[in-house]
Amino acid sequence: MPQGKYRIMSFKEFVPDKLRFIILVLGAVIFQFSNSTYLANINETVGGKALTDEDIKMIFYASMIGLTMVFPLLFRFKFRLPSRTILLVCSSVVILGNVTALYCSNVFILILISFILGFFRMMGTFECFSSINLIITPTRDFSVFYPFIYMIILGSIQFSGLVNADISYALNWKYMYVLIVSLQLSFMIIIFTLMRPILLMKRIPLYQIDWLGMLLWTVVIFLISFIAEYGERLDWFYSRYIRIATGSCIILLICAIQRMTGLKRPFIMPEAFAYRNVIKSLVLLFLLELFISTNTVIMNAYLGGFLEYNMQHINSLNWIVVVGIVLGTVLSYYWLHVRGGGYKVAFFGGFACLVLYHFILYFTFQHSVAKADLYVPYFLYGVGYIVLYIAIVLYAADRVPFPHFFATLCILGFVRSGIGMPIADSITHNLWHHIQEKNVMLLSLGMDTVDPTTNSLYGYVFNNAIEAGRSIEEAQSMATSALYGNVYKQAMLLSWKDIYGWYTLFGALVLLGIMFTHYRKPSFPKIRKLKNIWRYARGKVYSNG
């Protein structure tokens, strides 16, 4: 672990340099483990809190939105407060958020708490990573820094699911909150004991911040996420709630854009949308969200509902994803940093892995599947997942000047963590239900006494019911229910195969599009010196022009 002349000065002198690095990396992992709700045990949470699946997902999306909206403010907080204070405050908020989420069942309070928790969770993660960036890459090279931090972030997400599933299986889903609170308390004690409350540069006050603009963009993203998540449940535009949300979203979006273009210092600078690589990155990022949505929407239903795996076995596949993430990080580092390769190869390779993931699973959907048959597609999923995240963010930041850099990250967050995830999940979910209804109708047309499979199943269930002492009417009802249950399962299986087949074909078109799209030669932007960033932030606050 090279330290060189760079030291993390916020620690007390007796703390070894390597220990400083390890503490902050573990702190980032702990922040990434923390959340207000955990999708790995969504069934237990739905039952324990008497909420719907849509409620739990909306609470999760609120955390992602909070994580996104803090990006333009990260350096403002860093230049206002010491690292020790930021980390202690962020850990305190995460602890309070987890305690509240554990005992509260009101969905509106949970959404608000989740948004706040995501806001401070990202702030804590950023403080940890920004303090060690010169140790990771003394040359301030993003092609080194991004692979490292995304391996930590995406790897932590996978490990969080593993730990959550094991705790829920062995104890109770509530003990995950106990673990997070314990980890955050331990981290607070370490930070309070080993760090100094010093600020290495002159404080910059927290004014000249467009709080109203931040509120407008936040509400717009919340409304889009609400429409995407609850649309099917509320029957889309037949529901007055969806109509109100849509109208409000359009009005507030116009207000946000007008404020962005008319204000001197808006929350998001409109110039960030002018870069061609940013627009391409948004498209690529949404395509990535669309391809990975099949894993969360369909594979969980297939493994848990159809094959009847418990959550522990489902989440154990995360180990394979983690292996893929590690290998994908190594490949990204080698190609983008060591070889100085272009973005096109990284984009093509990442999407090729996701297309192969869908292609293999198209032939894997059966009534019984060995768990080992899922290792290769899940490994490819992990490789493509991390390679595309790293390459897309690097491409978006390429040649974007620092004044627009964090606005660019915030815009990417809109698609990655804000509206992209719920919209992609909604597209896949609605496509599944539409194809399934068609398949149920087609399969039902072939149900008659002439069909040997139908006749055999009906007779088997009917005779067993009669032998068990049921009346003829009860036996007929049970046999009919079994018949339609079998049709429904067959329709689901066919629907999943259809979706994975269509996504494979669509992925082939995406790969062709990448091949024939021009991408500029990488310049691999450097991380700005903290002193220069401070000068820019101070000039932005105190300038009159």
mmCIF file with all atom_site columns, C-alpha atoms in Angstrom, residues 294-461:
data_model
loop_
_atom_site.group_PDB
_atom_site.id
_atom_site.type_symbol
_atom_site.label_atom_id
_atom_site.label_alt_id
_atom_site.label_comp_id
_atom_site.label_asym_id
_atom_site.label_entity_id
_atom_site.label_seq_id
_atom_site.pdbx_PDB_ins_code
_atom_site.Cartn_x
_atom_site.Cartn_y
_atom_site.Cartn_z
_atom_site.occupancy
_atom_site.B_iso_or_equiv
_atom_site.pdbx_formal_charge
_atom_site.auth_seq_id
_atom_site.auth_comp_id
_atom_site.auth_asym_id
_atom_site.auth_atom_id
_atom_site.pdbx_PDB_model_num
ATOM 1   C CA . THR A 1 294 ? -34.384 -8.575  -15.555 1.00 0.00 ? 294 THR A CA 1
ATOM 2   C CA . ASN A 1 295 ? -32.268 -9.885  -12.705 1.00 0.00 ? 295 ASN A CA 1
ATOM 3   C CA . THR A 1 296 ? -34.224 -8.055  -9.997  1.00 0.00 ? 296 THR A CA 1
ATOM 4   C CA . VAL A 1 297 ? -37.687 -8.455  -11.559 1.00 0.00 ? 297 VAL A CA 1
ATOM 5   C CA . ILE A 1 298 ? -37.618 -11.910 -13.149 1.00 0.00 ? 298 ILE A CA 1
ATOM 6   C CA . MET A 1 299 ? -34.833 -13.963 -11.594 1.00 0.00 ? 299 MET A CA 1
ATOM 7   C CA . ASN A 1 300 ? -36.034 -13.328 -8.050  1.00 0.00 ? 300 ASN A CA 1
ATOM 8   C CA . ALA A 1 301 ? -39.533 -14.459 -9.081  1.00 0.00 ? 301 ALA A CA 1
ATOM 9   C CA . TYR A 1 302 ? -38.154 -17.507 -10.905 1.00 0.00 ? 302 TYR A CA 1
ATOM 10  C CA . LEU A 1 303 ? -35.803 -18.643 -8.147  1.00 0.00 ? 303 LEU A CA 1
ATOM 11  C CA . GLY A 1 304 ? -38.056 -17.815 -5.214  1.00 0.00 ? 304 GLY A CA 1
ATOM 12  C CA . GLY A 1 305 ? -41.564 -18.358 -6.606  1.00 0.00 ? 305 GLY A CA 1
ATOM 13  C CA . PHE A 1 306 ? -41.036 -21.045 -9.237  1.00 0.00 ? 306 PHE A CA 1
ATOM 14  C CA . LEU A 1 307 ? -38.046 -23.083 -8.043  1.00 0.00 ? 307 LEU A CA 1
ATOM 15  C CA . GLU A 1 308 ? -38.928 -22.277 -4.395  1.00 0.00 ? 308 GLU A CA 1
ATOM 16  C CA . TYR A 1 309 ? -35.395 -21.364 -3.323  1.00 0.00 ? 309 TYR A CA 1
ATOM 17  C CA . ASN A 1 310 ? -35.268 -19.554 0.004   1.00 0.00 ? 310 ASN A CA 1
ATOM 18  C CA . MET A 1 311 ? -33.679 -16.107 0.229   1.00 0.00 ? 311 MET A CA 1
ATOM 19  C CA . GLN A 1 312 ? -30.441 -17.552 1.585   1.00 0.00 ? 312 GLN A CA 1
ATOM 20  C CA . HIS A 1 313 ? -29.913 -19.714 -1.495  1.00 0.00 ? 313 HIS A CA 1
ATOM 21  C CA . ILE A 1 314 ? -30.955 -16.920 -3.860  1.00 0.00 ? 314 ILE A CA 1
ATOM 22  C CA . ASN A 1 315 ? -28.572 -14.413 -2.300  1.00 0.00 ? 315 ASN A CA 1
ATOM 23  C CA . SER A 1 316 ? -25.744 -16.967 -2.166  1.00 0.00 ? 316 SER A CA 1
ATOM 24  C CA . LEU A 1 317 ? -25.479 -16.415 -5.923  1.00 0.00 ? 317 LEU A CA 1
ATOM 25  C CA . ASN A 1 318 ? -24.134 -12.980 -5.023  1.00 0.00 ? 318 ASN A CA 1
ATOM 26  C CA . TRP A 1 319 ? -20.800 -14.689 -4.361  1.00 0.00 ? 319 TRP A CA 1
ATOM 27  C CA . ILE A 1 320 ? -20.586 -15.462 -8.073  1.00 0.00 ? 320 ILE A CA 1
ATOM 28  C CA . VAL A 1 321 ? -21.500 -11.856 -8.888  1.00 0.00 ? 321 VAL A CA 1
ATOM 29  C CA . VAL A 1 322 ? -18.749 -10.651 -6.520  1.00 0.00 ? 322 VAL A CA 1
ATOM 30  C CA . VAL A 1 323 ? -16.177 -12.803 -8.346  1.00 0.00 ? 323 VAL A CA 1
ATOM 31  C CA . GLY A 1 324 ? -17.377 -11.268 -11.605 1.00 0.00 ? 324 GLY A CA 1
ATOM 32  C CA . ILE A 1 325 ? -17.134 -7.760  -10.138 1.00 0.00 ? 325 ILE A CA 1
ATOM 33  C CA . VAL A 1 326 ? -13.538 -8.340  -9.008  1.00 0.00 ? 326 VAL A CA 1
ATOM 34  C CA . LEU A 1 327 ? -12.512 -9.722  -12.403 1.00 0.00 ? 327 LEU A CA 1
ATOM 35  C CA . GLY A 1 328 ? -14.381 -6.920  -14.186 1.00 0.00 ? 328 GLY A CA 1
ATOM 36  C CA . THR A 1 329 ? -12.521 -4.362  -12.077 1.00 0.00 ? 329 THR A CA 1
ATOM 37  C CA . VAL A 1 330 ? -9.171  -5.921  -13.011 1.00 0.00 ? 330 VAL A CA 1
ATOM 38  C CA . LEU A 1 331 ? -10.121 -5.972  -16.697 1.00 0.00 ? 331 LEU A CA 1
ATOM 39  C CA . SER A 1 332 ? -11.291 -2.336  -16.584 1.00 0.00 ? 332 SER A CA 1
ATOM 40  C CA . TYR A 1 333 ? -8.094  -1.247  -14.852 1.00 0.00 ? 333 TYR A CA 1
ATOM 41  C CA . TYR A 1 334 ? -5.937  -3.135  -17.334 1.00 0.00 ? 334 TYR A CA 1
ATOM 42  C CA . TRP A 1 335 ? -7.723  -1.929  -20.454 1.00 0.00 ? 335 TRP A CA 1
ATOM 43  C CA . LEU A 1 336 ? -8.441  1.686   -19.480 1.00 0.00 ? 336 LEU A CA 1
ATOM 44  C CA . HIS A 1 337 ? -5.352  2.465   -17.397 1.00 0.00 ? 337 HIS A CA 1
ATOM 45  C CA . VAL A 1 338 ? -2.536  0.068   -18.278 1.00 0.00 ? 338 VAL A CA 1
ATOM 46  C CA . ARG A 1 339 ? -3.299  -0.249  -21.995 1.00 0.00 ? 339 ARG A CA 1
ATOM 47  C CA . GLY A 1 340 ? -4.957  3.175   -22.357 1.00 0.00 ? 340 GLY A CA 1
ATOM 48  C CA . GLY A 1 341 ? -7.632  1.518   -24.481 1.00 0.00 ? 341 GLY A CA 1
ATOM 49  C CA . GLY A 1 342 ? -10.727 3.180   -25.919 1.00 0.00 ? 342 GLY A CA 1
ATOM 50  C CA . TYR A 1 343 ? -14.231 3.343   -24.556 1.00 0.00 ? 343 TYR A CA 1
ATOM 51  C CA . LYS A 1 344 ? -15.794 1.440   -27.449 1.00 0.00 ? 344 LYS A CA 1
ATOM 52  C CA . VAL A 1 345 ? -14.129 -1.844  -26.478 1.00 0.00 ? 345 VAL A CA 1
ATOM 53  C CA . ALA A 1 346 ? -15.160 -1.380  -22.826 1.00 0.00 ? 346 ALA A CA 1
ATOM 54  C CA . PHE A 1 347 ? -18.779 -0.615  -23.762 1.00 0.00 ? 347 PHE A CA 1
ATOM 55  C CA . PHE A 1 348 ? -18.934 -3.489  -26.249 1.00 0.00 ? 348 PHE A CA 1
ATOM 56  C CA . GLY A 1 349 ? -17.360 -5.956  -23.805 1.00 0.00 ? 349 GLY A CA 1
ATOM 57  C CA . GLY A 1 350 ? -19.633 -4.929  -20.927 1.00 0.00 ? 350 GLY A CA 1
ATOM 58  C CA . PHE A 1 351 ? -22.851 -5.166  -22.928 1.00 0.00 ? 351 PHE A CA 1
ATOM 59  C CA . ALA A 1 352 ? -21.665 -8.390  -24.566 1.00 0.00 ? 352 ALA A CA 1
ATOM 60  C CA . CYS A 1 353 ? -21.428 -9.950  -21.094 1.00 0.00 ? 353 CYS A CA 1
ATOM 61  C CA . LEU A 1 354 ? -24.993 -8.857  -20.290 1.00 0.00 ? 354 LEU A CA 1
ATOM 62  C CA . VAL A 1 355 ? -26.277 -10.131 -23.649 1.00 0.00 ? 355 VAL A CA 1
ATOM 63  C CA . LEU A 1 356 ? -24.598 -13.506 -23.019 1.00 0.00 ? 356 LEU A CA 1
ATOM 64  C CA . TYR A 1 357 ? -26.172 -13.501 -19.540 1.00 0.00 ? 357 TYR A CA 1
ATOM 65  C CA . HIS A 1 358 ? -29.634 -13.238 -21.125 1.00 0.00 ? 358 HIS A CA 1
ATOM 66  C CA . PHE A 1 359 ? -28.784 -15.668 -23.925 1.00 0.00 ? 359 PHE A CA 1
ATOM 67  C CA . ILE A 1 360 ? -27.640 -18.428 -21.551 1.00 0.00 ? 360 ILE A CA 1
ATOM 68  C CA . LEU A 1 361 ? -30.597 -17.998 -19.186 1.00 0.00 ? 361 LEU A CA 1
ATOM 69  C CA . TYR A 1 362 ? -33.005 -18.168 -22.146 1.00 0.00 ? 362 TYR A CA 1
ATOM 70  C CA . PHE A 1 363 ? -32.019 -21.836 -22.501 1.00 0.00 ? 363 PHE A CA 1
ATOM 71  C CA . THR A 1 364 ? -31.823 -22.367 -18.729 1.00 0.00 ? 364 THR A CA 1
ATOM 72  C CA . PHE A 1 365 ? -35.457 -21.671 -17.778 1.00 0.00 ? 365 PHE A CA 1
ATOM 73  C CA . GLN A 1 366 ? -36.851 -25.093 -16.887 1.00 0.00 ? 366 GLN A CA 1
ATOM 74  C CA . HIS A 1 367 ? -39.067 -26.627 -14.213 1.00 0.00 ? 367 HIS A CA 1
ATOM 75  C CA . SER A 1 368 ? -35.965 -27.761 -12.328 1.00 0.00 ? 368 SER A CA 1
ATOM 76  C CA . VAL A 1 369 ? -32.530 -26.217 -12.657 1.00 0.00 ? 369 VAL A CA 1
ATOM 77  C CA . ALA A 1 370 ? -29.323 -27.066 -10.829 1.00 0.00 ? 370 ALA A CA 1
ATOM 78  C CA . LYS A 1 371 ? -27.885 -24.121 -8.956  1.00 0.00 ? 371 LYS A CA 1
ATOM 79  C CA . ALA A 1 372 ? -24.534 -24.659 -10.704 1.00 0.00 ? 372 ALA A CA 1
ATOM 80  C CA . ASP A 1 373 ? -26.218 -23.923 -14.048 1.00 0.00 ? 373 ASP A CA 1
ATOM 81  C CA . LEU A 1 374 ? -26.628 -20.312 -12.910 1.00 0.00 ? 374 LEU A CA 1
ATOM 82  C CA . TYR A 1 375 ? -22.959 -19.711 -12.078 1.00 0.00 ? 375 TYR A CA 1
ATOM 83  C CA . VAL A 1 376 ? -21.772 -18.737 -15.567 1.00 0.00 ? 376 VAL A CA 1
ATOM 84  C CA . PRO A 1 377 ? -24.596 -16.246 -16.336 1.00 0.00 ? 377 PRO A CA 1
ATOM 85  C CA . TYR A 1 378 ? -24.315 -14.648 -12.893 1.00 0.00 ? 378 TYR A CA 1
ATOM 86  C CA . PHE A 1 379 ? -20.552 -14.368 -13.327 1.00 0.00 ? 379 PHE A CA 1
ATOM 87  C CA . LEU A 1 380 ? -21.055 -12.637 -16.694 1.00 0.00 ? 380 LEU A CA 1
ATOM 88  C CA . TYR A 1 381 ? -23.627 -10.372 -15.068 1.00 0.00 ? 381 TYR A CA 1
ATOM 89  C CA . GLY A 1 382 ? -21.065 -9.249  -12.476 1.00 0.00 ? 382 GLY A CA 1
ATOM 90  C CA . VAL A 1 383 ? -18.365 -8.613  -15.089 1.00 0.00 ? 383 VAL A CA 1
ATOM 91  C CA . GLY A 1 384 ? -20.632 -6.595  -17.380 1.00 0.00 ? 384 GLY A CA 1
ATOM 92  C CA . TYR A 1 385 ? -22.157 -4.701  -14.451 1.00 0.00 ? 385 TYR A CA 1
ATOM 93  C CA . ILE A 1 386 ? -18.874 -3.287  -13.129 1.00 0.00 ? 386 ILE A CA 1
ATOM 94  C CA . VAL A 1 387 ? -17.165 -2.774  -16.514 1.00 0.00 ? 387 VAL A CA 1
ATOM 95  C CA . LEU A 1 388 ? -20.044 -0.656  -17.808 1.00 0.00 ? 388 LEU A CA 1
ATOM 96  C CA . TYR A 1 389 ? -20.375 1.401   -14.629 1.00 0.00 ? 389 TYR A CA 1
ATOM 97  C CA . ILE A 1 390 ? -16.685 2.272   -14.658 1.00 0.00 ? 390 ILE A CA 1
ATOM 98  C CA . ALA A 1 391 ? -16.506 2.960   -18.399 1.00 0.00 ? 391 ALA A CA 1
ATOM 99  C CA . ILE A 1 392 ? -19.701 5.040   -18.541 1.00 0.00 ? 392 ILE A CA 1
ATOM 100 C CA . VAL A 1 393 ? -18.745 7.299   -15.631 1.00 0.00 ? 393 VAL A CA 1
ATOM 101 C CA . LEU A 1 394 ? -15.222 7.758   -17.019 1.00 0.00 ? 394 LEU A CA 1
ATOM 102 C CA . TYR A 1 395 ? -16.656 8.586   -20.440 1.00 0.00 ? 395 TYR A CA 1
ATOM 103 C CA . ALA A 1 396 ? -19.137 11.075  -18.951 1.00 0.00 ? 396 ALA A CA 1
ATOM 104 C CA . ALA A 1 397 ? -16.351 12.855  -17.037 1.00 0.00 ? 397 ALA A CA 1
ATOM 105 C CA . ASP A 1 398 ? -14.023 12.944  -20.051 1.00 0.00 ? 398 ASP A CA 1
ATOM 106 C CA . ARG A 1 399 ? -13.176 16.549  -20.974 1.00 0.00 ? 399 ARG A CA 1
ATOM 107 C CA . VAL A 1 400 ? -15.878 17.956  -18.683 1.00 0.00 ? 400 VAL A CA 1
ATOM 108 C CA . PRO A 1 401 ? -14.384 20.931  -16.778 1.00 0.00 ? 401 PRO A CA 1
ATOM 109 C CA . PHE A 1 402 ? -14.492 20.832  -13.003 1.00 0.00 ? 402 PHE A CA 1
ATOM 110 C CA . PRO A 1 403 ? -17.264 23.484  -12.578 1.00 0.00 ? 403 PRO A CA 1
ATOM 111 C CA . HIS A 1 404 ? -19.631 21.083  -14.365 1.00 0.00 ? 404 HIS A CA 1
ATOM 112 C CA . PHE A 1 405 ? -18.177 17.822  -13.043 1.00 0.00 ? 405 PHE A CA 1
ATOM 113 C CA . PHE A 1 406 ? -20.438 17.243  -10.042 1.00 0.00 ? 406 PHE A CA 1
ATOM 114 C CA . ALA A 1 407 ? -23.472 18.488  -11.957 1.00 0.00 ? 407 ALA A CA 1
ATOM 115 C CA . THR A 1 408 ? -22.629 15.768  -14.493 1.00 0.00 ? 408 THR A CA 1
ATOM 116 C CA . LEU A 1 409 ? -22.442 13.132  -11.740 1.00 0.00 ? 409 LEU A CA 1
ATOM 117 C CA . CYS A 1 410 ? -25.783 14.341  -10.400 1.00 0.00 ? 410 CYS A CA 1
ATOM 118 C CA . ILE A 1 411 ? -27.372 14.042  -13.856 1.00 0.00 ? 411 ILE A CA 1
ATOM 119 C CA . LEU A 1 412 ? -25.942 10.518  -14.191 1.00 0.00 ? 412 LEU A CA 1
ATOM 120 C CA . GLY A 1 413 ? -27.391 9.798   -10.757 1.00 0.00 ? 413 GLY A CA 1
ATOM 121 C CA . PHE A 1 414 ? -30.821 10.856  -12.027 1.00 0.00 ? 414 PHE A CA 1
ATOM 122 C CA . VAL A 1 415 ? -30.695 7.937   -14.463 1.00 0.00 ? 415 VAL A CA 1
ATOM 123 C CA . ARG A 1 416 ? -28.656 5.477   -12.407 1.00 0.00 ? 416 ARG A CA 1
ATOM 124 C CA . SER A 1 417 ? -30.246 5.876   -8.967  1.00 0.00 ? 417 SER A CA 1
ATOM 125 C CA . GLY A 1 418 ? -33.227 8.178   -9.530  1.00 0.00 ? 418 GLY A CA 1
ATOM 126 C CA . ILE A 1 419 ? -35.587 7.539   -12.427 1.00 0.00 ? 419 ILE A CA 1
ATOM 127 C CA . GLY A 1 420 ? -33.613 4.925   -14.385 1.00 0.00 ? 420 GLY A CA 1
ATOM 128 C CA . MET A 1 421 ? -34.029 2.066   -11.935 1.00 0.00 ? 421 MET A CA 1
ATOM 129 C CA . PRO A 1 422 ? -37.819 2.356   -11.339 1.00 0.00 ? 422 PRO A CA 1
ATOM 130 C CA . ILE A 1 423 ? -38.565 3.031   -15.025 1.00 0.00 ? 423 ILE A CA 1
ATOM 131 C CA . ALA A 1 424 ? -36.449 0.075   -16.189 1.00 0.00 ? 424 ALA A CA 1
ATOM 132 C CA . ASP A 1 425 ? -38.019 -2.220  -13.579 1.00 0.00 ? 425 ASP A CA 1
ATOM 133 C CA . SER A 1 426 ? -41.482 -0.987  -14.576 1.00 0.00 ? 426 SER A CA 1
ATOM 134 C CA . ILE A 1 427 ? -40.834 -1.656  -18.283 1.00 0.00 ? 427 ILE A CA 1
ATOM 135 C CA . THR A 1 428 ? -39.646 -5.205  -17.585 1.00 0.00 ? 428 THR A CA 1
ATOM 136 C CA . HIS A 1 429 ? -42.456 -5.904  -15.100 1.00 0.00 ? 429 HIS A CA 1
ATOM 137 C CA . ASN A 1 430 ? -45.224 -4.633  -17.392 1.00 0.00 ? 430 ASN A CA 1
ATOM 138 C CA . LEU A 1 431 ? -43.742 -6.484  -20.361 1.00 0.00 ? 431 LEU A CA 1
ATOM 139 C CA . TRP A 1 432 ? -43.748 -9.676  -18.298 1.00 0.00 ? 432 TRP A CA 1
ATOM 140 C CA . HIS A 1 433 ? -47.413 -9.292  -17.314 1.00 0.00 ? 433 HIS A CA 1
ATOM 141 C CA . HIS A 1 434 ? -48.487 -8.422  -20.859 1.00 0.00 ? 434 HIS A CA 1
ATOM 142 C CA . ILE A 1 435 ? -46.750 -11.475 -22.357 1.00 0.00 ? 435 ILE A CA 1
ATOM 143 C CA . GLN A 1 436 ? -47.990 -13.691 -19.524 1.00 0.00 ? 436 GLN A CA 1
ATOM 144 C CA . GLU A 1 437 ? -51.625 -12.747 -20.116 1.00 0.00 ? 437 GLU A CA 1
ATOM 145 C CA . LYS A 1 438 ? -51.215 -13.610 -23.796 1.00 0.00 ? 438 LYS A CA 1
ATOM 146 C CA . ASN A 1 439 ? -49.589 -16.961 -22.947 1.00 0.00 ? 439 ASN A CA 1
ATOM 147 C CA . VAL A 1 440 ? -52.296 -17.872 -20.419 1.00 0.00 ? 440 VAL A CA 1
ATOM 148 C CA . MET A 1 441 ? -54.946 -17.233 -23.061 1.00 0.00 ? 441 MET A CA 1
ATOM 149 C CA . LEU A 1 442 ? -53.110 -19.287 -25.706 1.00 0.00 ? 442 LEU A CA 1
ATOM 150 C CA . LEU A 1 443 ? -52.448 -22.210 -23.367 1.00 0.00 ? 443 LEU A CA 1
ATOM 151 C CA . SER A 1 444 ? -56.027 -22.185 -22.072 1.00 0.00 ? 444 SER A CA 1
ATOM 152 C CA . LEU A 1 445 ? -57.348 -22.608 -25.626 1.00 0.00 ? 445 LEU A CA 1
ATOM 153 C CA . GLY A 1 446 ? -55.723 -26.035 -25.781 1.00 0.00 ? 446 GLY A CA 1
ATOM 154 C CA . MET A 1 447 ? -57.276 -27.321 -22.546 1.00 0.00 ? 447 MET A CA 1
ATOM 155 C CA . ASP A 1 448 ? -59.794 -30.065 -23.295 1.00 0.00 ? 448 ASP A CA 1
ATOM 156 C CA . THR A 1 449 ? -60.392 -33.712 -22.477 1.00 0.00 ? 449 THR A CA 1
ATOM 157 C CA . VAL A 1 450 ? -58.750 -34.796 -25.734 1.00 0.00 ? 450 VAL A CA 1
ATOM 158 C CA . ASP A 1 451 ? -55.364 -33.439 -24.661 1.00 0.00 ? 451 ASP A CA 1
ATOM 159 C CA . PRO A 1 452 ? -53.561 -36.317 -22.842 1.00 0.00 ? 452 PRO A CA 1
ATOM 160 C CA . THR A 1 453 ? -51.560 -34.021 -20.517 1.00 0.00 ? 453 THR A CA 1
ATOM 161 C CA . THR A 1 454 ? -54.665 -32.121 -19.404 1.00 0.00 ? 454 THR A CA 1
ATOM 162 C CA . ASN A 1 455 ? -56.702 -35.319 -19.000 1.00 0.00 ? 455 ASN A CA 1
ATOM 163 C CA . SER A 1 456 ? -53.929 -37.034 -17.021 1.00 0.00 ? 456 SER A CA 1
ATOM 164 C CA . LEU A 1 457 ? -53.444 -34.164 -14.554 1.00 0.00 ? 457 LEU A CA 1
ATOM 165 C CA . TYR A 1 458 ? -57.186 -33.635 -14.070 1.00 0.00 ? 458 TYR A CA 1
ATOM 166 C CA . GLY A 1 459 ? -57.772 -37.351 -13.505 1.00 0.00 ? 459 GLY A CA 1
ATOM 167 C CA . TYR A 1 460 ? -54.840 -37.684 -11.111 1.00 0.00 ? 460 TYR A CA 1
ATOM 168 C CA . VAL A 1 461 ? -55.953 -34.846 -8.840  1.00 0.00 ? 461 VAL A CA 1
#
